[in-house]
């Protein structure tokens, strides 16, 4: 099943893997995966929702005349979207809000716009090899949004052994 998803994540134009796939193949110092599977799956889910939401910017010129105001044009664009695209936009928005503004930009650039780690480091003027850690942190935060950990069980018992007085002993005749 993961092979099918990996094939879907391969760029159809060039046949190259996405930055998310390349990061998922990296090994950590202990020899295990650098990026946990839940983080990889969360990135795939965000990528899928982003594409389904049709949020990718246009890279070609539009030859249609633009005589209407920008606000009206934006409403018209949203009106032309299907319900599934609008739902996907809401899911992307909730996911990015849950990770916070600092990590949302990292996720958008790496997962959705498929910028490489080196390009992100240059654009943000980060130290070398720091983007890998920031992307991992952002993907783990995103994974918590998609699959929150189970709530911790509340303490049901406060006292230690023998903390309650014996009721029978209180009413016993001496």
mmCIF file with all atom_site columns, C-alpha atoms in Angstrom:
data_model
loop_
_atom_site.group_PDB
_atom_site.id
_atom_site.type_symbol
_atom_site.label_atom_id
_atom_site.label_alt_id
_atom_site.label_comp_id
_atom_site.label_asym_id
_atom_site.label_entity_id
_atom_site.label_seq_id
_atom_site.pdbx_PDB_ins_code
_atom_site.Cartn_x
_atom_site.Cartn_y
_atom_site.Cartn_z
_atom_site.occupancy
_atom_site.B_iso_or_equiv
_atom_site.pdbx_formal_charge
_atom_site.auth_seq_id
_atom_site.auth_comp_id
_atom_site.auth_asym_id
_atom_site.auth_atom_id
_atom_site.pdbx_PDB_model_num
ATOM 1   C CA . UNK A 1 1   ? 0.000   0.000  0.000   1.00 0.00 ? 1   UNK A CA 1
ATOM 2   C CA . UNK A 1 2   ? 2.826   2.396  0.824   1.00 0.00 ? 2   UNK A CA 1
ATOM 3   C CA . UNK A 1 3   ? 4.362   1.602  -2.555  1.00 0.00 ? 3   UNK A CA 1
ATOM 4   C CA . UNK A 1 4   ? 1.200   2.838  -4.257  1.00 0.00 ? 4   UNK A CA 1
ATOM 5   C CA . UNK A 1 5   ? 1.261   6.053  -2.240  1.00 0.00 ? 5   UNK A CA 1
ATOM 6   C CA . UNK A 1 6   ? 4.950   6.483  -2.952  1.00 0.00 ? 6   UNK A CA 1
ATOM 7   C CA . UNK A 1 7   ? 4.280   6.091  -6.650  1.00 0.00 ? 7   UNK A CA 1
ATOM 8   C CA . UNK A 1 8   ? 1.519   8.689  -6.412  1.00 0.00 ? 8   UNK A CA 1
ATOM 9   C CA . UNK A 1 9   ? 3.913   11.077 -4.673  1.00 0.00 ? 9   UNK A CA 1
ATOM 10  C CA . UNK A 1 10  ? 6.451   10.757 -7.496  1.00 0.00 ? 10  UNK A CA 1
ATOM 11  C CA . UNK A 1 11  ? 6.512   13.839 -9.661  1.00 0.00 ? 11  UNK A CA 1
ATOM 12  C CA . UNK A 1 12  ? 4.830   12.859 -12.933 1.00 0.00 ? 12  UNK A CA 1
ATOM 13  C CA . UNK A 1 13  ? 6.739   15.432 -14.991 1.00 0.00 ? 13  UNK A CA 1
ATOM 14  C CA . UNK A 1 14  ? 10.288  14.447 -14.118 1.00 0.00 ? 14  UNK A CA 1
ATOM 15  C CA . UNK A 1 15  ? 9.947   11.066 -12.432 1.00 0.00 ? 15  UNK A CA 1
ATOM 16  C CA . UNK A 1 16  ? 11.784  12.375 -9.357  1.00 0.00 ? 16  UNK A CA 1
ATOM 17  C CA . UNK A 1 17  ? 10.727  11.749 -5.801  1.00 0.00 ? 17  UNK A CA 1
ATOM 18  C CA . UNK A 1 18  ? 9.261   14.559 -3.752  1.00 0.00 ? 18  UNK A CA 1
ATOM 19  C CA . UNK A 1 19  ? 11.309  16.122 -0.939  1.00 0.00 ? 19  UNK A CA 1
ATOM 20  C CA . UNK A 1 20  ? 9.023   14.351 1.542   1.00 0.00 ? 20  UNK A CA 1
ATOM 21  C CA . UNK A 1 21  ? 9.871   10.965 0.036   1.00 0.00 ? 21  UNK A CA 1
ATOM 22  C CA . UNK A 1 22  ? 13.593  11.737 0.063   1.00 0.00 ? 22  UNK A CA 1
ATOM 23  C CA . UNK A 1 23  ? 13.435  12.800 3.724   1.00 0.00 ? 23  UNK A CA 1
ATOM 24  C CA . UNK A 1 24  ? 11.481  9.660  4.590   1.00 0.00 ? 24  UNK A CA 1
ATOM 25  C CA . UNK A 1 25  ? 14.322  7.513  3.213   1.00 0.00 ? 25  UNK A CA 1
ATOM 26  C CA . UNK A 1 26  ? 16.970  9.106  5.442   1.00 0.00 ? 26  UNK A CA 1
ATOM 27  C CA . UNK A 1 27  ? 18.345  7.092  8.334   1.00 0.00 ? 27  UNK A CA 1
ATOM 28  C CA . UNK A 1 28  ? 18.908  8.482  11.808  1.00 0.00 ? 28  UNK A CA 1
ATOM 29  C CA . UNK A 1 29  ? 22.035  8.069  13.915  1.00 0.00 ? 29  UNK A CA 1
ATOM 30  C CA . UNK A 1 30  ? 20.700  4.866  15.421  1.00 0.00 ? 30  UNK A CA 1
ATOM 31  C CA . UNK A 1 31  ? 20.144  3.336  11.974  1.00 0.00 ? 31  UNK A CA 1
ATOM 32  C CA . UNK A 1 32  ? 16.364  3.676  12.176  1.00 0.00 ? 32  UNK A CA 1
ATOM 33  C CA . UNK A 1 33  ? 14.204  6.007  10.166  1.00 0.00 ? 33  UNK A CA 1
ATOM 34  C CA . UNK A 1 34  ? 14.864  9.717  10.657  1.00 0.00 ? 34  UNK A CA 1
ATOM 35  C CA . UNK A 1 35  ? 11.221  10.536 9.939   1.00 0.00 ? 35  UNK A CA 1
ATOM 36  C CA . UNK A 1 36  ? 8.648   8.377  11.754  1.00 0.00 ? 36  UNK A CA 1
ATOM 37  C CA . UNK A 1 37  ? 5.958   6.772  9.606   1.00 0.00 ? 37  UNK A CA 1
ATOM 38  C CA . UNK A 1 38  ? 3.186   8.807  11.284  1.00 0.00 ? 38  UNK A CA 1
ATOM 39  C CA . UNK A 1 39  ? 4.960   12.033 10.319  1.00 0.00 ? 39  UNK A CA 1
ATOM 40  C CA . UNK A 1 40  ? 5.401   10.831 6.732   1.00 0.00 ? 40  UNK A CA 1
ATOM 41  C CA . UNK A 1 41  ? 1.726   9.858  6.531   1.00 0.00 ? 41  UNK A CA 1
ATOM 42  C CA . UNK A 1 42  ? 0.702   13.253 7.928   1.00 0.00 ? 42  UNK A CA 1
ATOM 43  C CA . UNK A 1 43  ? 2.754   14.981 5.240   1.00 0.00 ? 43  UNK A CA 1
ATOM 44  C CA . UNK A 1 44  ? 1.140   12.848 2.541   1.00 0.00 ? 44  UNK A CA 1
ATOM 45  C CA . UNK A 1 45  ? -2.293  13.694 3.892   1.00 0.00 ? 45  UNK A CA 1
ATOM 46  C CA . UNK A 1 46  ? -1.564  17.431 3.876   1.00 0.00 ? 46  UNK A CA 1
ATOM 47  C CA . UNK A 1 47  ? -0.181  17.177 0.330   1.00 0.00 ? 47  UNK A CA 1
ATOM 48  C CA . UNK A 1 48  ? -3.276  15.310 -0.814  1.00 0.00 ? 48  UNK A CA 1
ATOM 49  C CA . UNK A 1 49  ? -5.640  17.841 0.784   1.00 0.00 ? 49  UNK A CA 1
ATOM 50  C CA . UNK A 1 50  ? -3.634  20.746 -0.641  1.00 0.00 ? 50  UNK A CA 1
ATOM 51  C CA . UNK A 1 51  ? -3.898  19.337 -4.164  1.00 0.00 ? 51  UNK A CA 1
ATOM 52  C CA . UNK A 1 52  ? -7.555  18.411 -3.748  1.00 0.00 ? 52  UNK A CA 1
ATOM 53  C CA . UNK A 1 53  ? -8.235  21.968 -2.518  1.00 0.00 ? 53  UNK A CA 1
ATOM 54  C CA . UNK A 1 54  ? -6.748  23.356 -5.746  1.00 0.00 ? 54  UNK A CA 1
ATOM 55  C CA . UNK A 1 55  ? -4.564  25.776 -3.769  1.00 0.00 ? 55  UNK A CA 1
ATOM 56  C CA . UNK A 1 56  ? -1.533  25.486 -6.038  1.00 0.00 ? 56  UNK A CA 1
ATOM 57  C CA . UNK A 1 57  ? -0.838  28.913 -7.559  1.00 0.00 ? 57  UNK A CA 1
ATOM 58  C CA . UNK A 1 58  ? -1.272  29.332 -11.292 1.00 0.00 ? 58  UNK A CA 1
ATOM 59  C CA . UNK A 1 59  ? 1.947   29.393 -13.231 1.00 0.00 ? 59  UNK A CA 1
ATOM 60  C CA . UNK A 1 60  ? 0.463   30.364 -16.573 1.00 0.00 ? 60  UNK A CA 1
ATOM 61  C CA . UNK A 1 61  ? -1.021  33.644 -17.659 1.00 0.00 ? 61  UNK A CA 1
ATOM 62  C CA . UNK A 1 62  ? -4.766  33.976 -17.720 1.00 0.00 ? 62  UNK A CA 1
ATOM 63  C CA . UNK A 1 63  ? -6.082  35.597 -20.875 1.00 0.00 ? 63  UNK A CA 1
ATOM 64  C CA . UNK A 1 64  ? -9.472  36.385 -19.373 1.00 0.00 ? 64  UNK A CA 1
ATOM 65  C CA . UNK A 1 65  ? -10.143 40.086 -18.831 1.00 0.00 ? 65  UNK A CA 1
ATOM 66  C CA . UNK A 1 66  ? -9.984  41.227 -15.209 1.00 0.00 ? 66  UNK A CA 1
ATOM 67  C CA . UNK A 1 67  ? -12.557 44.010 -15.003 1.00 0.00 ? 67  UNK A CA 1
ATOM 68  C CA . UNK A 1 68  ? -14.066 43.018 -11.696 1.00 0.00 ? 68  UNK A CA 1
ATOM 69  C CA . UNK A 1 69  ? -12.736 43.798 -8.275  1.00 0.00 ? 69  UNK A CA 1
ATOM 70  C CA . UNK A 1 70  ? -10.344 41.402 -6.587  1.00 0.00 ? 70  UNK A CA 1
ATOM 71  C CA . UNK A 1 71  ? -12.804 40.549 -3.804  1.00 0.00 ? 71  UNK A CA 1
ATOM 72  C CA . UNK A 1 72  ? -15.522 39.673 -6.305  1.00 0.00 ? 72  UNK A CA 1
ATOM 73  C CA . UNK A 1 73  ? -13.071 37.584 -8.322  1.00 0.00 ? 73  UNK A CA 1
ATOM 74  C CA . UNK A 1 74  ? -12.043 35.651 -5.210  1.00 0.00 ? 74  UNK A CA 1
ATOM 75  C CA . UNK A 1 75  ? -15.695 34.949 -4.371  1.00 0.00 ? 75  UNK A CA 1
ATOM 76  C CA . UNK A 1 76  ? -16.274 33.765 -7.929  1.00 0.00 ? 76  UNK A CA 1
ATOM 77  C CA . UNK A 1 77  ? -13.255 31.454 -7.734  1.00 0.00 ? 77  UNK A CA 1
ATOM 78  C CA . UNK A 1 78  ? -14.506 29.949 -4.462  1.00 0.00 ? 78  UNK A CA 1
ATOM 79  C CA . UNK A 1 79  ? -18.005 29.568 -5.921  1.00 0.00 ? 79  UNK A CA 1
ATOM 80  C CA . UNK A 1 80  ? -16.592 27.522 -8.781  1.00 0.00 ? 80  UNK A CA 1
ATOM 81  C CA . UNK A 1 81  ? -14.978 24.977 -6.469  1.00 0.00 ? 81  UNK A CA 1
ATOM 82  C CA . UNK A 1 82  ? -16.586 21.650 -5.703  1.00 0.00 ? 82  UNK A CA 1
ATOM 83  C CA . UNK A 1 83  ? -17.695 20.722 -2.212  1.00 0.00 ? 83  UNK A CA 1
ATOM 84  C CA . UNK A 1 84  ? -14.773 18.328 -1.858  1.00 0.00 ? 84  UNK A CA 1
ATOM 85  C CA . UNK A 1 85  ? -12.318 21.106 -2.782  1.00 0.00 ? 85  UNK A CA 1
ATOM 86  C CA . UNK A 1 86  ? -13.896 23.466 -0.243  1.00 0.00 ? 86  UNK A CA 1
ATOM 87  C CA . UNK A 1 87  ? -13.758 20.760 2.434   1.00 0.00 ? 87  UNK A CA 1
ATOM 88  C CA . UNK A 1 88  ? -10.118 20.126 1.584   1.00 0.00 ? 88  UNK A CA 1
ATOM 89  C CA . UNK A 1 89  ? -9.394  23.860 1.956   1.00 0.00 ? 89  UNK A CA 1
ATOM 90  C CA . UNK A 1 90  ? -10.960 23.799 5.412   1.00 0.00 ? 90  UNK A CA 1
ATOM 91  C CA . UNK A 1 91  ? -8.898  20.741 6.371   1.00 0.00 ? 91  UNK A CA 1
ATOM 92  C CA . UNK A 1 92  ? -5.685  22.393 5.176   1.00 0.00 ? 92  UNK A CA 1
ATOM 93  C CA . UNK A 1 93  ? -6.557  25.553 7.101   1.00 0.00 ? 93  UNK A CA 1
ATOM 94  C CA . UNK A 1 94  ? -7.280  23.630 10.321  1.00 0.00 ? 94  UNK A CA 1
ATOM 95  C CA . UNK A 1 95  ? -4.088  21.600 9.967   1.00 0.00 ? 95  UNK A CA 1
ATOM 96  C CA . UNK A 1 96  ? -1.939  24.699 9.468   1.00 0.00 ? 96  UNK A CA 1
ATOM 97  C CA . UNK A 1 97  ? -3.628  26.492 12.376  1.00 0.00 ? 97  UNK A CA 1
ATOM 98  C CA . UNK A 1 98  ? -2.975  23.539 14.659  1.00 0.00 ? 98  UNK A CA 1
ATOM 99  C CA . UNK A 1 99  ? 0.797   23.581 14.080  1.00 0.00 ? 99  UNK A CA 1
ATOM 100 C CA . UNK A 1 100 ? 1.105   27.346 14.529  1.00 0.00 ? 100 UNK A CA 1
ATOM 101 C CA . UNK A 1 101 ? 2.382   30.103 12.257  1.00 0.00 ? 101 UNK A CA 1
ATOM 102 C CA . UNK A 1 102 ? 6.072   29.265 12.658  1.00 0.00 ? 102 UNK A CA 1
ATOM 103 C CA . UNK A 1 103 ? 5.727   25.675 11.486  1.00 0.00 ? 103 UNK A CA 1
ATOM 104 C CA . UNK A 1 104 ? 2.881   26.265 9.005   1.00 0.00 ? 104 UNK A CA 1
ATOM 105 C CA . UNK A 1 105 ? 5.195   28.113 6.616   1.00 0.00 ? 105 UNK A CA 1
ATOM 106 C CA . UNK A 1 106 ? 7.716   25.289 6.838   1.00 0.00 ? 106 UNK A CA 1
ATOM 107 C CA . UNK A 1 107 ? 5.027   22.712 6.012   1.00 0.00 ? 107 UNK A CA 1
ATOM 108 C CA . UNK A 1 108 ? 3.669   24.731 3.102   1.00 0.00 ? 108 UNK A CA 1
ATOM 109 C CA . UNK A 1 109 ? 7.084   25.167 1.534   1.00 0.00 ? 109 UNK A CA 1
ATOM 110 C CA . UNK A 1 110 ? 8.337   21.623 2.068   1.00 0.00 ? 110 UNK A CA 1
ATOM 111 C CA . UNK A 1 111 ? 5.228   19.471 1.657   1.00 0.00 ? 111 UNK A CA 1
ATOM 112 C CA . UNK A 1 112 ? 2.896   21.516 -0.538  1.00 0.00 ? 112 UNK A CA 1
ATOM 113 C CA . UNK A 1 113 ? 5.248   23.577 -2.720  1.00 0.00 ? 113 UNK A CA 1
ATOM 114 C CA . UNK A 1 114 ? 7.895   20.807 -2.664  1.00 0.00 ? 114 UNK A CA 1
ATOM 115 C CA . UNK A 1 115 ? 10.867  23.045 -1.943  1.00 0.00 ? 115 UNK A CA 1
ATOM 116 C CA . UNK A 1 116 ? 14.044  21.226 -1.052  1.00 0.00 ? 116 UNK A CA 1
ATOM 117 C CA . UNK A 1 117 ? 15.807  21.494 2.295   1.00 0.00 ? 117 UNK A CA 1
ATOM 118 C CA . UNK A 1 118 ? 18.720  23.490 0.883   1.00 0.00 ? 118 UNK A CA 1
ATOM 119 C CA . UNK A 1 119 ? 16.416  25.979 -0.818  1.00 0.00 ? 119 UNK A CA 1
ATOM 120 C CA . UNK A 1 120 ? 14.483  26.512 2.419   1.00 0.00 ? 120 UNK A CA 1
ATOM 121 C CA . UNK A 1 121 ? 17.732  27.104 4.316   1.00 0.00 ? 121 UNK A CA 1
ATOM 122 C CA . UNK A 1 122 ? 18.893  29.680 1.774   1.00 0.00 ? 122 UNK A CA 1
ATOM 123 C CA . UNK A 1 123 ? 15.564  31.529 1.668   1.00 0.00 ? 123 UNK A CA 1
ATOM 124 C CA . UNK A 1 124 ? 15.242  31.687 5.451   1.00 0.00 ? 124 UNK A CA 1
ATOM 125 C CA . UNK A 1 125 ? 18.964  32.182 6.073   1.00 0.00 ? 125 UNK A CA 1
ATOM 126 C CA . UNK A 1 126 ? 19.033  29.181 8.398   1.00 0.00 ? 126 UNK A CA 1
ATOM 127 C CA . UNK A 1 127 ? 22.217  27.317 9.317   1.00 0.00 ? 127 UNK A CA 1
ATOM 128 C CA . UNK A 1 128 ? 23.151  24.355 7.145   1.00 0.00 ? 128 UNK A CA 1
ATOM 129 C CA . UNK A 1 129 ? 21.265  21.122 7.942   1.00 0.00 ? 129 UNK A CA 1
ATOM 130 C CA . UNK A 1 130 ? 18.775  22.896 10.201  1.00 0.00 ? 130 UNK A CA 1
ATOM 131 C CA . UNK A 1 131 ? 15.819  22.646 7.808   1.00 0.00 ? 131 UNK A CA 1
ATOM 132 C CA . UNK A 1 132 ? 15.773  18.880 8.249   1.00 0.00 ? 132 UNK A CA 1
ATOM 133 C CA . UNK A 1 133 ? 15.087  19.260 11.966  1.00 0.00 ? 133 UNK A CA 1
ATOM 134 C CA . UNK A 1 134 ? 12.508  22.009 11.477  1.00 0.00 ? 134 UNK A CA 1
ATOM 135 C CA . UNK A 1 135 ? 10.639  19.941 8.887   1.00 0.00 ? 135 UNK A CA 1
ATOM 136 C CA . UNK A 1 136 ? 10.708  16.894 11.173  1.00 0.00 ? 136 UNK A CA 1
ATOM 137 C CA . UNK A 1 137 ? 9.338   18.982 14.048  1.00 0.00 ? 137 UNK A CA 1
ATOM 138 C CA . UNK A 1 138 ? 6.605   20.442 11.831  1.00 0.00 ? 138 UNK A CA 1
ATOM 139 C CA . UNK A 1 139 ? 5.598   17.024 10.500  1.00 0.00 ? 139 UNK A CA 1
ATOM 140 C CA . UNK A 1 140 ? 5.433   15.543 14.003  1.00 0.00 ? 140 UNK A CA 1
ATOM 141 C CA . UNK A 1 141 ? 3.223   18.452 15.119  1.00 0.00 ? 141 UNK A CA 1
ATOM 142 C CA . UNK A 1 142 ? 1.028   17.829 12.075  1.00 0.00 ? 142 UNK A CA 1
ATOM 143 C CA . UNK A 1 143 ? 0.841   14.124 12.938  1.00 0.00 ? 143 UNK A CA 1
ATOM 144 C CA . UNK A 1 144 ? -0.438  15.073 16.403  1.00 0.00 ? 144 UNK A CA 1
ATOM 145 C CA . UNK A 1 145 ? -3.173  17.114 14.720  1.00 0.00 ? 145 UNK A CA 1
ATOM 146 C CA . UNK A 1 146 ? -4.296  14.223 12.528  1.00 0.00 ? 146 UNK A CA 1
ATOM 147 C CA . UNK A 1 147 ? -3.963  11.546 15.233  1.00 0.00 ? 147 UNK A CA 1
ATOM 148 C CA . UNK A 1 148 ? -3.994  13.159 18.667  1.00 0.00 ? 148 UNK A CA 1
ATOM 149 C CA . UNK A 1 149 ? -2.568  11.030 21.465  1.00 0.00 ? 149 UNK A CA 1
ATOM 150 C CA . UNK A 1 150 ? -5.129  9.397  23.746  1.00 0.00 ? 150 UNK A CA 1
ATOM 151 C CA . UNK A 1 151 ? -6.034  11.521 26.757  1.00 0.00 ? 151 UNK A CA 1
ATOM 152 C CA . UNK A 1 152 ? -4.170  10.737 29.925  1.00 0.00 ? 152 UNK A CA 1
ATOM 153 C CA . UNK A 1 153 ? -6.239  8.910  32.473  1.00 0.00 ? 153 UNK A CA 1
ATOM 154 C CA . UNK A 1 154 ? -7.277  11.047 35.380  1.00 0.00 ? 154 UNK A CA 1
ATOM 155 C CA . UNK A 1 155 ? -6.178  10.093 38.850  1.00 0.00 ? 155 UNK A CA 1
ATOM 156 C CA . UNK A 1 156 ? -8.996  8.133  40.421  1.00 0.00 ? 156 UNK A CA 1
ATOM 157 C CA . UNK A 1 157 ? -7.436  7.436  43.776  1.00 0.00 ? 157 UNK A CA 1
ATOM 158 C CA . UNK A 1 158 ? -5.622  10.040 45.813  1.00 0.00 ? 158 UNK A CA 1
ATOM 159 C CA . UNK A 1 159 ? -4.866  8.277  49.050  1.00 0.00 ? 159 UNK A CA 1
ATOM 160 C CA . UNK A 1 160 ? -2.413  5.607  49.969  1.00 0.00 ? 160 UNK A CA 1
ATOM 161 C CA . UNK A 1 161 ? -3.109  2.277  51.601  1.00 0.00 ? 161 UNK A CA 1
ATOM 162 C CA . UNK A 1 162 ? -5.164  2.682  54.786  1.00 0.00 ? 162 UNK A CA 1
ATOM 163 C CA . UNK A 1 163 ? -5.898  6.386  54.281  1.00 0.00 ? 163 UNK A CA 1
ATOM 164 C CA . UNK A 1 164 ? -9.613  5.986  55.070  1.00 0.00 ? 164 UNK A CA 1
ATOM 165 C CA . UNK A 1 165 ? -10.707 5.386  58.595  1.00 0.00 ? 165 UNK A CA 1
ATOM 166 C CA . UNK A 1 166 ? -12.614 2.214  59.260  1.00 0.00 ? 166 UNK A CA 1
ATOM 167 C CA . UNK A 1 167 ? -16.271 3.077  59.740  1.00 0.00 ? 167 UNK A CA 1
ATOM 168 C CA . UNK A 1 168 ? -16.902 0.064  61.911  1.00 0.00 ? 168 UNK A CA 1
ATOM 169 C CA . UNK A 1 169 ? -14.040 1.055  64.207  1.00 0.00 ? 169 UNK A CA 1
ATOM 170 C CA . UNK A 1 170 ? -15.555 4.494  64.785  1.00 0.00 ? 170 UNK A CA 1
ATOM 171 C CA . UNK A 1 171 ? -18.805 3.066  66.155  1.00 0.00 ? 171 UNK A CA 1
ATOM 172 C CA . UNK A 1 172 ? -17.376 0.146  68.017  1.00 0.00 ? 172 UNK A CA 1
ATOM 173 C CA . UNK A 1 173 ? -18.064 0.131  71.724  1.00 0.00 ? 173 UNK A CA 1
ATOM 174 C CA . UNK A 1 174 ? -15.111 0.040  73.939  1.00 0.00 ? 174 UNK A CA 1
#
